[in-house]
Amino acid sequence: MSRFAKDPAALRDVSRRAFLQIAASIAALPVMDRAAWALPAAARLADDPFTLGVASGDPSPTGVVLWTRLAPKPLQLDGGMTPEAVDVSWVVASDERLSKIVKQGVVRAGPDTGHAVHVEVEGLDADRWYFYGFRTRDHASPVGRTRTMPADDVMPASLTFAFASCQHFEHGYYNAYRGMAADSPDMVFFLGDYIYEYAGEKKKTDSKDARVRIHEGPKLKSVADYRRRYAQYRSDAALTSMHASCPWWVTWDDHEFENNYANLVSSLKDVDPKAFVVQRAASYRAYYEHMPLRPSSIPKGPDMQLFRKGRFGRLMDFHVLDTRQYRTDQVNGDGQRLLDDDAYSPENTILGRRQREWLEAALGASKGTWNLLAQQVMMGAVGRRSKTPGAYTYSMDQWPGYMDERNKLLRFLGEKKVANPVVITGDIHSNWVNNLRVGDREGKGPIVGTEFVGTSISSGGNGTEVPKALEDLLSDNPSLKWHSAERGYVRCVVTPKSWRTDYVAAPDVLTQGAGVVTRKSFEVAAGSPGV
Ligand code: FE
Ligand code: CA
């Protein structure tokens, strides 16, 4: 693994060298190319505009999206940019010094996108690592590393990917990403709560409710507010460095907009519905601007299509879901409730009809050995003891609040013999392993898939290895196989025969640079769902 992923200082070092290398390579280019590479700068920038680093995402066998955003003063509402557009050159090379250039071009970054840049590179070789960088007339970005996917008809020997969610900036440092970078995964899935929308709190050192650093500004409302929040989160070098290490597939949950929202319904009282739509548009726009997404994801007003699919050769098809934008309002409120007729109503949907039809078609057409569903909220029905003995409550914000649709999807997986479904999930700041079946509450019926719920990067502060009520949860829920509540991330190693999931804990997120430890591993054999 190249050292820059582990060490942000090395990354800066490489970028300085890369800058000189780029200058040298420009001199060697034919005249037309040199003109393209030297063209930059409608406006000159005195300060380094690449403070937010670089990222890549949504790779295919032939291309990938490269991302950066110009923000010389990231904590200012305008990022420190004047309204002028700036030309930004980009380059993809086969070496870390960016001397062996394979693709290059120039794009214009303007105030309409917060000076964000999304480059869709095409014409790359399949199953290869590449390096990339950006520059303006006066500054060069750090160098990023990315890769293409194997060709669709090739069976790769293995795939290593990581997934993560929930990185509340105030609650802890992103130590998990240092461990993740050391794994050198082929790609990362981020499953939501990339930012939190809350106002800055007071710095507290009390370890139970610590705030190790403070959100800039009030509760988010305008597009400028949301932009500044993303910029502040990217000031964590471990996060920025992980983005520069490999391509990411991102999806959101609720906090990229507002806690526990459902489509256009706020979970708060007395919200003006019109203002809420405007705020959703602002939050979706800032999300797009900060993620390495294809321009086909550009929001149209308050709508943005994020559900999409990808493929790692014949080894794995993956389906990235959006369970927030199209869902019906949570029944009985958002919290824990007994499962009643409302929870089972076929009127409830967590996917929305269009996404569900798309998902069923994609699963039906999949040729992958494994089928990954990368999504937000827990699908396994895990009951908690209520005050009434023998009666259990379930989270109405999760799939059990949409029980009819959940069971239809699980039945579909079984009846259509979808190959080896694995669900990965975020949201609840704790680790859970569930064998999925329609009757998972009773432990009855065939297991149709496996769910790995990953804990938060930092949200909730330091966690615990043995959560409250663990014994009750395990004895009451026969399909629940493991649960813990430390911070961390999850690593998956996938081969044609087996799937290994390693839960990696970051036990101390209150100390910057504290280490990680692999706590628990699970194996799924191809052809035999469940752990
Ligand atoms: Fe969260
Ligand atoms: Ca959430």
Coordinates of C-alpha atoms and ligand atoms in Angstrom, one line a residue:
M1 CA 0.0 0.0 0.0
S2 CA 1.3 3.4 -0.8
R3 CA 2.3 5.2 2.4
F4 CA 0.2 8.3 1.8
A5 CA -3.0 6.6 2.8
K6 CA -1.6 6.0 6.3
D7 CA 0.2 9.3 6.6
P8 CA -1.4 12.6 5.5
A9 CA 2.0 14.3 5.9
A10 CA 3.4 11.9 3.3
L11 CA 0.5 12.7 1.1
R12 CA 1.4 16.4 1.2
D13 CA 4.9 15.5 0.5
V14 CA 3.9 13.5 -2.5
S15 CA 1.8 16.4 -3.7
R16 CA 4.7 18.8 -3.6
R17 CA 6.8 16.3 -5.6
A18 CA 3.9 15.7 -7.9
F19 CA 3.7 19.4 -8.6
L20 CA 7.2 19.5 -9.8
Q21 CA 6.7 16.3 -11.8
I22 CA 3.6 17.8 -13.4
A23 CA 5.6 20.8 -14.4
A24 CA 8.3 18.6 -15.9
S25 CA 5.7 16.5 -17.7
I26 CA 4.0 19.6 -19.2
A27 CA 7.3 20.6 -20.8
A28 CA 7.4 17.2 -22.5
L29 CA 3.9 17.3 -23.8
P30 CA 2.9 18.1 -27.4
V31 CA 1.9 21.7 -27.9
M32 CA -1.8 21.1 -27.8
D33 CA -1.7 19.2 -24.6
R34 CA 0.5 21.7 -23.1
A35 CA -2.0 24.4 -23.9
A36 CA -4.7 22.4 -22.3
W37 CA -2.7 21.8 -19.1
A38 CA -1.5 25.3 -18.8
L39 CA -4.8 27.0 -19.6
P40 CA -6.0 27.5 -16.0
A41 CA -7.1 30.5 -14.1
A42 CA -9.8 32.8 -15.0
A43 CA -9.0 33.9 -11.5
R44 CA -5.7 33.6 -9.7
L45 CA -5.9 32.1 -6.2
A46 CA -3.4 33.4 -3.6
D47 CA -4.1 30.6 -1.1
D48 CA -4.1 26.8 -1.6
P49 CA -7.6 26.0 -2.8
F50 CA -7.2 22.2 -2.3
T51 CA -7.7 22.1 1.5
L52 CA -10.5 19.6 1.2
G53 CA -8.3 17.0 -0.6
V54 CA -9.4 14.8 -3.4
A55 CA -11.7 11.8 -3.8
S56 CA -12.9 9.3 -6.3
G57 CA -16.0 7.2 -6.6
D58 CA -18.5 5.1 -8.5
P59 CA -15.9 3.2 -10.5
S60 CA -16.7 1.0 -13.5
P61 CA -14.5 -1.3 -15.6
T62 CA -13.6 1.7 -17.8
G63 CA -13.8 4.8 -15.7
V64 CA -14.2 6.5 -12.4
V65 CA -15.3 9.9 -11.0
L66 CA -12.6 12.2 -9.7
W67 CA -13.6 14.9 -7.2
T68 CA -12.3 18.0 -5.6
R69 CA -13.6 21.3 -4.4
L70 CA -11.8 24.6 -4.3
A71 CA -12.0 26.1 -0.8
P72 CA -9.0 28.0 0.4
K73 CA -10.8 29.0 3.6
P74 CA -13.0 26.0 4.3
L75 CA -14.7 27.3 7.4
Q76 CA -16.0 30.4 5.7
L77 CA -19.5 30.2 4.3
D78 CA -18.2 30.8 0.7
G79 CA -15.1 28.6 1.2
G80 CA -12.9 31.7 0.7
M81 CA -13.8 31.8 -3.0
T82 CA -14.9 34.9 -5.0
P83 CA -17.8 34.3 -7.4
E84 CA -15.5 33.9 -10.4
A85 CA -15.1 30.5 -12.2
V86 CA -11.7 28.9 -12.1
D87 CA -10.3 26.4 -14.6
V88 CA -9.0 23.3 -13.0
S89 CA -6.7 20.8 -14.8
W90 CA -6.9 17.2 -13.9
V91 CA -4.6 14.3 -14.7
V92 CA -4.8 10.5 -14.4
A93 CA -1.5 8.7 -14.4
S94 CA -0.2 5.1 -13.9
D95 CA 2.4 6.2 -11.3
E96 CA 2.2 8.0 -8.0
R97 CA 4.4 10.9 -9.3
L98 CA 1.9 11.6 -12.0
S99 CA 4.6 11.4 -14.6
K100 CA 3.1 8.6 -16.8
I101 CA -0.1 10.5 -17.8
V102 CA -2.9 8.4 -19.3
K103 CA -5.8 10.9 -19.3
Q104 CA -6.1 14.6 -18.7
G105 CA -8.4 17.6 -19.2
V106 CA -9.6 20.9 -17.9
V107 CA -12.9 21.6 -16.2
R108 CA -14.4 24.8 -15.0
A109 CA -15.3 25.2 -11.3
G110 CA -17.9 27.9 -10.6
P111 CA -19.9 29.3 -7.8
D112 CA -23.0 27.4 -9.0
T113 CA -21.5 24.2 -7.6
G114 CA -19.6 25.8 -4.7
H115 CA -16.5 25.4 -6.9
A116 CA -16.8 21.7 -6.7
V117 CA -15.3 19.6 -9.5
H118 CA -16.7 16.2 -10.7
V119 CA -14.7 14.6 -13.6
E120 CA -16.1 11.5 -15.2
V121 CA -13.0 9.8 -16.6
E122 CA -13.5 7.2 -19.3
G123 CA -11.3 5.0 -21.4
L124 CA -9.2 3.5 -18.6
D125 CA -8.1 -0.2 -18.4
A126 CA -10.2 -2.6 -16.3
D127 CA -9.0 -3.8 -12.9
R128 CA -6.2 -1.4 -12.4
W129 CA -5.0 1.1 -9.9
Y130 CA -4.3 4.7 -11.0
F131 CA -3.2 8.0 -9.5
Y132 CA -4.7 11.4 -10.1
G133 CA -4.4 15.0 -9.2
F134 CA -5.8 18.5 -9.9
R135 CA -4.2 21.9 -10.3
T136 CA -5.0 25.5 -10.8
R137 CA -2.5 27.9 -12.3
D138 CA -0.9 28.4 -8.9
H139 CA -1.6 25.3 -6.8
A140 CA -1.5 21.5 -7.1
S141 CA -3.8 19.2 -5.2
P142 CA -2.7 16.2 -3.1
V143 CA -2.3 13.0 -5.2
G144 CA -5.2 10.5 -5.0
R145 CA -5.2 6.8 -5.7
T146 CA -8.1 5.0 -7.3
R147 CA -9.0 1.9 -9.3
T148 CA -11.3 0.6 -12.0
M149 CA -13.5 -2.5 -11.5
P150 CA -12.7 -5.8 -13.2
A151 CA -14.4 -6.4 -16.6
D152 CA -17.9 -7.7 -16.2
D153 CA -17.2 -11.2 -17.6
V154 CA -14.1 -11.9 -15.4
M155 CA -14.2 -13.8 -12.1
P156 CA -11.8 -12.0 -9.7
A157 CA -10.0 -14.1 -7.1
S158 CA -11.0 -11.7 -4.3
L159 CA -12.3 -8.3 -3.3
T160 CA -11.6 -6.5 -0.1
F161 CA -13.9 -3.6 0.8
A162 CA -14.7 -1.6 3.9
F163 CA -17.8 0.0 5.1
A164 CA -18.6 2.7 7.6
S165 CA -21.3 5.2 8.7
C166 CA -22.1 7.9 11.2
Q167 CA -19.2 10.2 11.8
H168 CA -20.4 12.9 14.3
F169 CA -17.5 15.4 14.2
E170 CA -17.9 16.5 17.8
H171 CA -18.2 13.0 19.3
G172 CA -14.8 11.7 18.4
Y173 CA -11.8 11.5 16.1
Y174 CA -11.9 9.4 12.9
N175 CA -9.3 6.9 14.1
A176 CA -11.1 4.1 12.4
Y177 CA -10.1 5.5 9.0
R178 CA -6.4 5.0 9.8
G179 CA -7.0 1.3 10.4
M180 CA -9.1 1.2 7.2
A181 CA -6.3 2.8 5.2
A182 CA -3.8 0.2 6.4
D183 CA -6.1 -2.5 5.0
S184 CA -5.8 -1.0 1.6
P185 CA -9.3 -1.9 0.5
D186 CA -10.4 -2.0 -3.1
M187 CA -13.2 0.3 -2.3
V188 CA -15.3 1.8 0.6
F189 CA -19.0 2.0 1.1
F190 CA -20.3 4.8 3.2
L191 CA -23.8 4.1 4.5
G192 CA -25.0 7.5 5.8
D193 CA -24.8 10.2 8.4
Y194 CA -21.6 11.6 6.8
I195 CA -22.4 14.9 8.6
Y196 CA -24.7 15.9 11.4
E197 CA -26.9 18.9 11.0
Y198 CA -26.8 20.1 14.6
A199 CA -25.5 23.4 15.8
G200 CA -22.1 23.5 17.6
E201 CA -22.2 22.5 21.2
K202 CA -19.9 23.4 24.1
K203 CA -16.6 21.6 24.3
K204 CA -16.8 19.0 27.0
T205 CA -14.3 16.6 28.3
D206 CA -16.6 14.4 30.4
S207 CA -15.9 11.1 28.8
K208 CA -19.6 10.0 28.8
D209 CA -20.7 13.0 26.8
A210 CA -17.5 14.4 25.4
R211 CA -17.3 16.9 22.6
V212 CA -13.7 16.7 21.3
R213 CA -14.2 19.4 18.7
I214 CA -17.1 21.7 17.9
H215 CA -19.4 22.2 14.9
E216 CA -18.9 25.6 13.2
G217 CA -22.1 27.6 13.0
P218 CA -25.8 27.1 13.9
K219 CA -28.1 24.2 12.9
L220 CA -27.8 23.8 9.1
K221 CA -30.4 25.4 6.9
S222 CA -28.9 27.0 3.8
V223 CA -26.7 25.5 1.1
A224 CA -23.8 27.6 2.4
D225 CA -24.4 26.1 5.9
Y226 CA -24.3 22.6 4.6
R227 CA -21.2 23.3 2.5
R228 CA -19.3 24.6 5.4
R229 CA -20.2 21.5 7.5
Y230 CA -18.9 19.1 4.8
A231 CA -15.8 21.3 4.6
Q232 CA -15.3 21.1 8.4
Y233 CA -15.7 17.3 8.4
R234 CA -13.1 17.0 5.7
S235 CA -10.6 18.8 7.9
D236 CA -10.1 15.5 9.6
A237 CA -6.9 14.2 7.9
A238 CA -7.8 10.5 8.5
L239 CA -11.0 11.0 6.5
T240 CA -9.5 13.0 3.8
S241 CA -6.7 10.6 3.4
M242 CA -9.1 7.6 3.2
H243 CA -10.9 9.4 0.4
A244 CA -7.6 9.8 -1.5
S245 CA -6.8 6.1 -1.0
C246 CA -9.5 4.3 -3.0
P247 CA -12.8 4.9 -4.7
W248 CA -15.9 5.2 -2.5
W249 CA -19.6 4.4 -3.0
V250 CA -21.6 6.7 -0.9
T251 CA -25.2 6.9 0.1
W252 CA -26.9 9.0 2.8
D253 CA -29.1 8.5 5.7
D254 CA -31.1 11.1 7.6
H255 CA -28.5 13.5 9.1
E256 CA -27.2 14.8 5.7
F257 CA -30.5 16.6 5.8
E258 CA -32.3 16.3 9.2
N259 CA -32.7 13.6 11.9
N260 CA -35.2 10.9 11.0
Y261 CA -36.9 12.7 8.2
A262 CA -39.1 10.6 5.9
N263 CA -39.4 11.9 2.3
L264 CA -40.8 15.4 2.8
V265 CA -42.0 14.9 6.3
S266 CA -39.9 16.3 9.2
S267 CA -39.7 14.5 12.5
L268 CA -39.9 17.9 14.2
K269 CA -43.1 19.7 15.0
D270 CA -44.2 23.1 13.5
V271 CA -42.1 22.8 10.4
D272 CA -43.3 24.9 7.4
P273 CA -43.6 22.3 4.6
K274 CA -42.5 24.7 1.9
A275 CA -39.4 25.7 3.8
F276 CA -38.7 22.0 4.4
V277 CA -38.7 21.3 0.7
V278 CA -36.3 24.2 0.1
Q279 CA -34.0 23.0 2.9
R280 CA -34.0 19.5 1.4
A281 CA -32.9 20.9 -1.9
A282 CA -30.1 22.8 -0.2
S283 CA -28.9 19.8 1.7
Y284 CA -29.0 17.4 -1.3
R285 CA -27.1 20.0 -3.4
A286 CA -24.3 20.3 -0.8
Y287 CA -24.2 16.5 -0.5
Y288 CA -23.7 16.1 -4.3
E289 CA -21.1 18.9 -4.3
H290 CA -19.0 17.1 -1.7
M291 CA -19.2 13.5 -2.9
P292 CA -17.5 11.7 -5.8
L293 CA -20.8 11.1 -7.6
R294 CA -21.5 10.9 -11.3
P295 CA -23.1 14.0 -12.7
S296 CA -26.1 11.8 -13.4
S297 CA -26.7 12.1 -9.6
I298 CA -27.0 16.0 -9.8
P299 CA -30.1 16.9 -7.8
K300 CA -33.0 18.4 -9.5
G301 CA -34.5 20.8 -7.0
P302 CA -35.3 18.7 -3.9
D303 CA -34.9 15.4 -5.7
M304 CA -31.7 13.4 -6.2
Q305 CA -31.4 9.9 -7.5
L306 CA -28.8 8.1 -5.4
F307 CA -29.9 4.5 -5.7
R308 CA -27.7 2.8 -8.3
K309 CA -25.8 -0.4 -9.0
G310 CA -22.2 -1.5 -9.6
R311 CA -20.4 -4.7 -10.2
F312 CA -17.0 -6.2 -9.2
G313 CA -16.7 -8.5 -12.2
R314 CA -18.7 -11.7 -11.8
L315 CA -17.8 -11.9 -8.1
M316 CA -20.3 -9.3 -6.7
D317 CA -23.2 -7.2 -7.9
F318 CA -24.0 -4.4 -5.6
H319 CA -27.1 -2.3 -5.1
V320 CA -26.8 1.0 -3.3
L321 CA -30.1 2.0 -1.8
D322 CA -31.7 5.2 -0.6
T323 CA -34.2 4.4 2.2
R324 CA -34.9 8.0 3.2
Q325 CA -36.0 10.0 0.1
Y326 CA -39.0 8.0 -0.9
R327 CA -40.3 6.4 2.4
T328 CA -43.7 7.0 3.8
D329 CA -43.7 8.6 7.3
Q330 CA -42.7 6.4 10.1
V331 CA -45.8 4.8 11.8
N332 CA -46.4 5.5 15.5
G333 CA -43.5 8.0 15.5
D334 CA -39.9 7.1 14.9
G335 CA -39.1 5.2 18.1
Q336 CA -39.5 1.7 19.5
R337 CA -43.1 0.4 19.2
L338 CA -44.9 -2.9 19.3
L339 CA -45.5 -4.3 15.9
D340 CA -49.2 -3.6 15.2
D341 CA -51.4 -3.5 12.1
D342 CA -49.9 -0.1 11.1
A343 CA -46.4 -1.5 11.0
Y344 CA -47.6 -4.3 8.7
S345 CA -49.7 -2.0 6.4
P346 CA -48.9 -2.5 2.7
E347 CA -49.3 1.2 2.3
N348 CA -46.0 1.8 4.1
T349 CA -42.9 1.9 1.9
I350 CA -39.3 2.4 2.8
L351 CA -38.0 2.2 -0.8
G352 CA -40.8 3.8 -2.8
R353 CA -42.3 1.9 -5.7
R354 CA -39.8 3.1 -8.4
Q355 CA -36.8 2.0 -6.3
R356 CA -38.4 -1.3 -5.3
E357 CA -39.1 -2.2 -8.9
W358 CA -35.6 -1.2 -10.0
L359 CA -34.1 -3.3 -7.2
E360 CA -36.1 -6.4 -8.0
A361 CA -35.2 -6.0 -11.7
A362 CA -31.5 -5.6 -10.8
L363 CA -31.5 -8.5 -8.4
G364 CA -33.4 -10.7 -11.0
A365 CA -30.8 -9.8 -13.7
S366 CA -27.7 -10.2 -11.5
K367 CA -25.0 -12.6 -12.6
G368 CA -22.8 -12.0 -9.5
T369 CA -21.8 -14.8 -7.2
W370 CA -22.7 -12.4 -4.3
N371 CA -25.4 -9.7 -4.2
L372 CA -24.7 -6.8 -1.9
L373 CA -27.4 -4.4 -0.7
A374 CA -25.6 -1.3 0.7
Q375 CA -28.1 0.6 2.7
Q376 CA -29.0 2.5 5.8
V377 CA -31.3 1.1 8.4
M378 CA -31.5 -2.4 10.0
M379 CA -33.4 -5.0 8.0
G380 CA -33.3 -7.7 10.6
A381 CA -36.3 -7.6 13.0
V382 CA -34.7 -7.4 16.4
G383 CA -37.1 -7.1 19.3
R384 CA -36.5 -5.5 22.6
R385 CA -38.4 -6.4 25.8
S386 CA -41.3 -4.1 26.5
K387 CA -43.0 -3.6 29.9
T388 CA -45.4 -6.3 29.0
P389 CA -43.8 -9.7 29.5
G390 CA -43.5 -11.6 26.2
A391 CA -44.2 -8.5 24.1
Y392 CA -41.4 -6.9 22.1
T393 CA -40.8 -3.5 20.5
Y394 CA -39.1 -2.7 17.2
S395 CA -37.7 0.5 15.7
M396 CA -40.2 2.1 13.5
D397 CA -37.5 4.0 11.7
Q398 CA -36.0 0.7 10.5
W399 CA -37.3 -1.9 8.1
P400 CA -39.6 -3.5 10.8
G401 CA -41.7 -0.2 10.6
Y402 CA -42.2 -1.2 7.0
M403 CA -42.8 -4.9 7.7
D404 CA -44.9 -5.7 4.7
E405 CA -42.4 -4.4 2.2
R406 CA -39.5 -5.9 4.2
N407 CA -41.1 -9.4 4.1
K408 CA -41.9 -9.0 0.4
L409 CA -38.3 -8.3 -0.3
L410 CA -37.1 -11.2 1.8
R411 CA -39.5 -13.5 0.1
F412 CA -38.3 -12.2 -3.3
L413 CA -34.7 -13.1 -2.4
G414 CA -35.8 -16.6 -1.5
E415 CA -38.2 -17.4 -4.2
K416 CA -36.2 -15.9 -7.0
K417 CA -33.1 -17.6 -5.7
V418 CA -31.1 -14.4 -5.7
A419 CA -27.5 -15.5 -5.4
N420 CA -26.0 -15.0 -1.9
P421 CA -27.6 -11.8 -0.7
V422 CA -25.7 -9.9 1.9
V423 CA -27.0 -6.6 3.4
I424 CA -24.7 -4.0 4.9
T425 CA -26.2 -1.4 7.1
G426 CA -25.3 1.7 9.3
D427 CA -27.4 4.1 11.3
I428 CA -27.5 2.7 14.8
H429 CA -24.0 3.2 16.1
S430 CA -23.6 -0.4 17.0
N431 CA -22.6 -3.8 15.4
W432 CA -25.2 -6.4 14.7
V433 CA -25.1 -9.7 12.7
N434 CA -28.5 -11.0 11.6
N435 CA -29.5 -14.1 9.7
L436 CA -32.4 -12.7 7.5
R437 CA -35.6 -14.6 7.1
V438 CA -39.3 -13.7 6.8
G439 CA -39.9 -15.3 10.2
D440 CA -36.7 -14.0 11.9
R441 CA -38.5 -13.0 15.0
E442 CA -39.6 -16.6 15.6
G443 CA -36.4 -18.1 14.1
K444 CA -38.6 -19.9 11.6
G445 CA -38.4 -20.4 7.9
P446 CA -35.4 -20.6 5.5
I447 CA -32.6 -18.1 5.9
V448 CA -32.5 -16.0 2.7
G449 CA -29.6 -13.7 3.4
T450 CA -27.2 -12.3 6.0
E451 CA -27.0 -8.8 7.4
F452 CA -23.9 -7.1 8.8
V453 CA -24.8 -3.9 10.6
G454 CA -21.7 -1.7 11.1
T455 CA -21.2 0.7 14.0
S456 CA -20.4 4.4 13.8
I457 CA -17.0 5.9 13.1
S458 CA -17.4 8.4 16.0
S459 CA -21.1 9.0 16.7
G460 CA -21.9 8.3 20.3
G461 CA -18.3 8.7 21.6
N462 CA -16.5 5.8 23.1
G463 CA -18.7 2.7 23.1
T464 CA -18.8 -0.6 24.9
E465 CA -17.9 -4.1 24.0
V466 CA -20.8 -5.6 25.9
P467 CA -24.0 -3.5 25.5
K468 CA -26.8 -3.3 27.9
A469 CA -29.4 -6.1 27.6
L470 CA -27.0 -8.2 25.4
E471 CA -28.0 -11.5 27.0
D472 CA -31.8 -10.7 26.7
L473 CA -31.3 -9.6 23.0
L474 CA -29.5 -12.8 22.1
S475 CA -31.9 -15.1 23.9
D476 CA -35.0 -13.3 22.6
N477 CA -33.9 -13.0 19.0
P478 CA -32.9 -16.3 17.5
S479 CA -31.7 -14.7 14.2
L480 CA -29.4 -12.3 16.0
K481 CA -25.9 -13.7 16.1
W482 CA -23.8 -11.0 17.6
H483 CA -24.0 -7.4 18.9
S484 CA -21.6 -4.9 20.3
A485 CA -21.4 -1.2 20.7
E486 CA -17.8 0.0 20.2
R487 CA -16.9 2.5 17.5
G488 CA -15.1 1.3 14.3
Y489 CA -15.6 0.1 10.8
V490 CA -16.1 -3.2 9.0
R491 CA -13.9 -5.0 6.5
C492 CA -15.2 -7.7 4.1
V493 CA -13.0 -10.1 2.1
V494 CA -15.0 -11.7 -0.6
T495 CA -14.0 -14.7 -2.8
P496 CA -16.0 -17.0 -5.1
K497 CA -16.4 -19.5 -2.3
S498 CA -16.7 -17.5 0.9
W499 CA -17.4 -14.1 2.5
R500 CA -15.5 -13.0 5.6
T501 CA -16.6 -10.0 7.6
D502 CA -14.2 -8.6 10.2
Y503 CA -15.5 -6.1 12.8
V504 CA -12.7 -3.7 13.5
A505 CA -13.1 -1.6 16.7
A506 CA -11.7 1.8 17.4
P507 CA -12.1 1.7 21.2
D508 CA -10.9 5.2 21.9
V509 CA -12.2 7.9 19.7
L510 CA -11.5 10.6 22.3
T511 CA -7.8 10.4 21.7
Q512 CA -6.6 11.4 18.3
G513 CA -4.5 8.7 16.6
A514 CA -5.6 5.9 19.0
G515 CA -5.4 2.4 17.4
V516 CA -7.9 -0.2 16.1
V517 CA -8.3 -3.9 16.9
T518 CA -10.2 -6.6 15.0
R519 CA -12.8 -7.8 17.5
K520 CA -14.8 -10.5 15.7
S521 CA -15.0 -12.3 12.4
F522 CA -17.8 -14.0 10.6
E523 CA -17.9 -16.3 7.6
V524 CA -20.6 -16.9 5.0
A525 CA -20.1 -19.8 2.6
A526 CA -21.4 -19.2 -1.0
G527 CA -24.6 -21.1 -1.5
S528 CA -25.4 -21.2 2.2
P529 CA -26.9 -17.9 3.5
G530 CA -26.4 -16.9 7.2
V531 CA -23.3 -17.0 9.4
Ligands
FE1 FE -26.0 8.3 12.9
CA2 CA -29.3 7.7 11.0

